[in-house]
Rosetta silent file (secondary structure, phi, psi, omega in degrees, C-alpha in Angstrom):
SEQUENCE: XXXXXXXXXXXXXXXXXXXXXXXXXXXXXXXXXXXXXXXXXXXXXXXXXXXXXXXXXXXXXXXXXXXXXXXXX
SCORE:     score description
SCORE:     0.000 S_00000001
   1 L     0.000  144.391  172.774   -5.925 -100.348  123.071 S_00000001
   2 L   -79.809  163.802  177.287   -5.637 -102.148  126.364 S_00000001
   3 H   -57.899  -39.644  179.664   -3.511 -105.290  126.509 S_00000001
   4 H   -65.875  -41.108  178.171   -6.653 -107.456  126.675 S_00000001
   5 H   -62.110  -42.627  178.507   -8.186 -105.703  123.657 S_00000001
   6 H   -63.225  -38.012  178.593   -4.970 -106.261  121.690 S_00000001
   7 H   -66.935  -37.895  176.931   -5.014 -109.944  122.682 S_00000001
   8 H   -61.235  -46.791  179.179   -8.617 -110.287  121.477 S_00000001
   9 H   -60.523  -44.649 -179.512   -7.650 -108.836  118.092 S_00000001
  10 H   -63.476  -40.950  179.115   -4.610 -111.128  117.840 S_00000001
  11 H   -63.947  -45.840  179.000   -6.683 -114.196  118.736 S_00000001
  12 H   -63.343  -38.762  178.505   -9.347 -113.376  116.155 S_00000001
  13 H   -65.124  -39.790 -177.812   -6.674 -112.755  113.510 S_00000001
  14 H   -70.449  -30.028 -178.381   -4.967 -116.066  114.258 S_00000001
  15 H   -87.104  -22.587  179.233   -8.213 -118.048  114.016 S_00000001
  16 L    54.800   29.280  176.769   -9.452 -116.275  110.854 S_00000001
  17 L  -152.753  161.474  176.610  -13.062 -116.960  111.836 S_00000001
  18 L   -68.693  143.953 -178.939  -15.708 -115.513  114.124 S_00000001
  19 E  -125.915  149.150  173.358  -15.511 -116.780  117.699 S_00000001
  20 E   -75.589  155.905 -178.198  -17.980 -117.005  120.550 S_00000001
  21 H   -58.417  -39.728 -179.439  -17.245 -114.945  123.633 S_00000001
  22 H   -63.282  -35.418  178.241  -16.609 -118.067  125.726 S_00000001
  23 H   -68.612  -39.420  177.121  -13.957 -119.226  123.237 S_00000001
  24 H   -63.578  -47.277  179.615  -12.265 -115.821  123.412 S_00000001
  25 H   -59.481  -45.178  178.766  -12.304 -115.875  127.224 S_00000001
  26 H   -64.240  -42.846 -178.697  -10.859 -119.401  127.286 S_00000001
  27 H   -63.665  -29.157 -179.516   -8.249 -118.554  124.668 S_00000001
  28 H   -99.920   -4.670 -177.362   -7.032 -115.576  126.679 S_00000001
  29 L    57.702   46.558  176.337   -7.448 -117.249  130.092 S_00000001
  30 L  -125.305  168.070  178.376   -9.653 -114.409  131.336 S_00000001
  31 L   -75.408  160.783  176.812  -13.141 -114.317  132.847 S_00000001
  32 H   -59.001  -43.219  177.913  -16.236 -113.868  130.695 S_00000001
  33 H   -60.613  -37.563  178.207  -16.863 -110.358  132.104 S_00000001
  34 H   -64.712  -45.453  178.606  -13.292 -109.316  131.226 S_00000001
  35 H   -64.012  -40.755 -179.955  -13.649 -110.658  127.686 S_00000001
  36 H   -62.033  -44.394  178.555  -17.080 -109.034  127.369 S_00000001
  37 H   -61.639  -42.424 -179.760  -15.748 -105.629  128.431 S_00000001
  38 H   -64.597  -44.229 -179.743  -12.879 -105.862  125.939 S_00000001
  39 H   -64.980  -41.614  179.530  -15.205 -106.879  123.100 S_00000001
  40 H   -58.737  -43.033  178.817  -17.676 -104.104  123.957 S_00000001
  41 H   -66.637  -38.673  179.514  -14.877 -101.524  123.722 S_00000001
  42 H   -68.447  -34.713  175.196  -13.634 -103.006  120.430 S_00000001
  43 H   -63.492  -45.228 -179.811  -17.166 -102.860  118.974 S_00000001
  44 H   -61.645  -31.545  178.856  -17.384  -99.187  119.988 S_00000001
  45 L   -85.423   -3.915  179.048  -14.043  -98.550  118.223 S_00000001
  46 L    77.258   19.069 -176.498  -15.266 -100.332  115.090 S_00000001
  47 L   -94.784  -22.133  174.584  -12.583 -103.024  115.293 S_00000001
  48 E  -136.319  160.786  176.449  -14.870 -106.040  115.768 S_00000001
  49 E  -125.740  154.126  177.793  -18.479 -106.841  114.951 S_00000001
  50 E  -116.304  130.254  177.534  -21.019 -108.998  116.742 S_00000001
  51 E  -137.216  169.143  175.082  -23.447 -111.209  114.820 S_00000001
  52 E   -68.113  136.989  177.781  -25.608 -114.225  115.549 S_00000001
  53 E   -70.331  133.826 -176.412  -23.602 -117.433  115.621 S_00000001
  54 L   -61.734  -32.220 -177.257  -24.596 -119.612  112.658 S_00000001
  55 L   -82.997  -16.139 -178.638  -24.810 -122.775  114.768 S_00000001
  56 E  -156.585  103.368 -174.759  -26.935 -121.161  117.517 S_00000001
  57 E   -61.774  -19.000  177.653  -28.845 -117.943  116.856 S_00000001
  58 E   -75.732  -24.428 -178.481  -28.999 -117.224  120.600 S_00000001
  59 E   -87.578  159.167 -179.193  -25.211 -117.047  120.757 S_00000001
  60 E  -111.781  135.699  175.627  -23.098 -114.162  119.520 S_00000001
  61 E  -107.170  134.287 -179.877  -20.103 -114.511  117.194 S_00000001
  62 E  -107.174  130.450 -178.475  -17.357 -111.906  117.310 S_00000001
  63 E  -135.159  154.099  175.714  -15.384 -111.180  114.138 S_00000001
  64 E   -71.704  143.222  167.544  -12.757 -108.695  113.033 S_00000001
  65 L   -89.554  174.681  176.485  -13.756 -105.782  110.828 S_00000001
  66 H   -60.102  -41.308  178.087  -11.335 -104.556  108.160 S_00000001
  67 H   -63.136  -36.214  177.949  -10.177 -101.855  110.571 S_00000001
  68 H   -66.584  -38.450  176.220   -9.669 -104.562  113.192 S_00000001
  69 H   -61.042  -43.859  179.616   -7.541 -106.614  110.798 S_00000001
  70 H   -64.194  -42.950 -178.861   -5.324 -103.608  110.181 S_00000001
  71 H   -67.521  -29.826 -177.874   -5.032 -102.852  113.898 S_00000001
  72 H   -77.051  -18.026 -176.664   -4.165 -106.492  114.685 S_00000001
  73 L   -83.729    0.000    0.000   -1.228 -106.547  112.274 S_00000001
């Protein structure tokens, strides 16, 4: 994992809920493209999943998978 990917996992673990990409970027103080690249790599590794945000179906919510929870600990 890259440092940014590890930070994404830690942030998601600490919040215990799915987060929008903009919230992840703000929480890590990185740009949206940086957060997007990290999330894309984590999805490919099976550590996070992307679903429609319940409050806005156009938005995407990122959540930890079980494997992601284990990796974040």
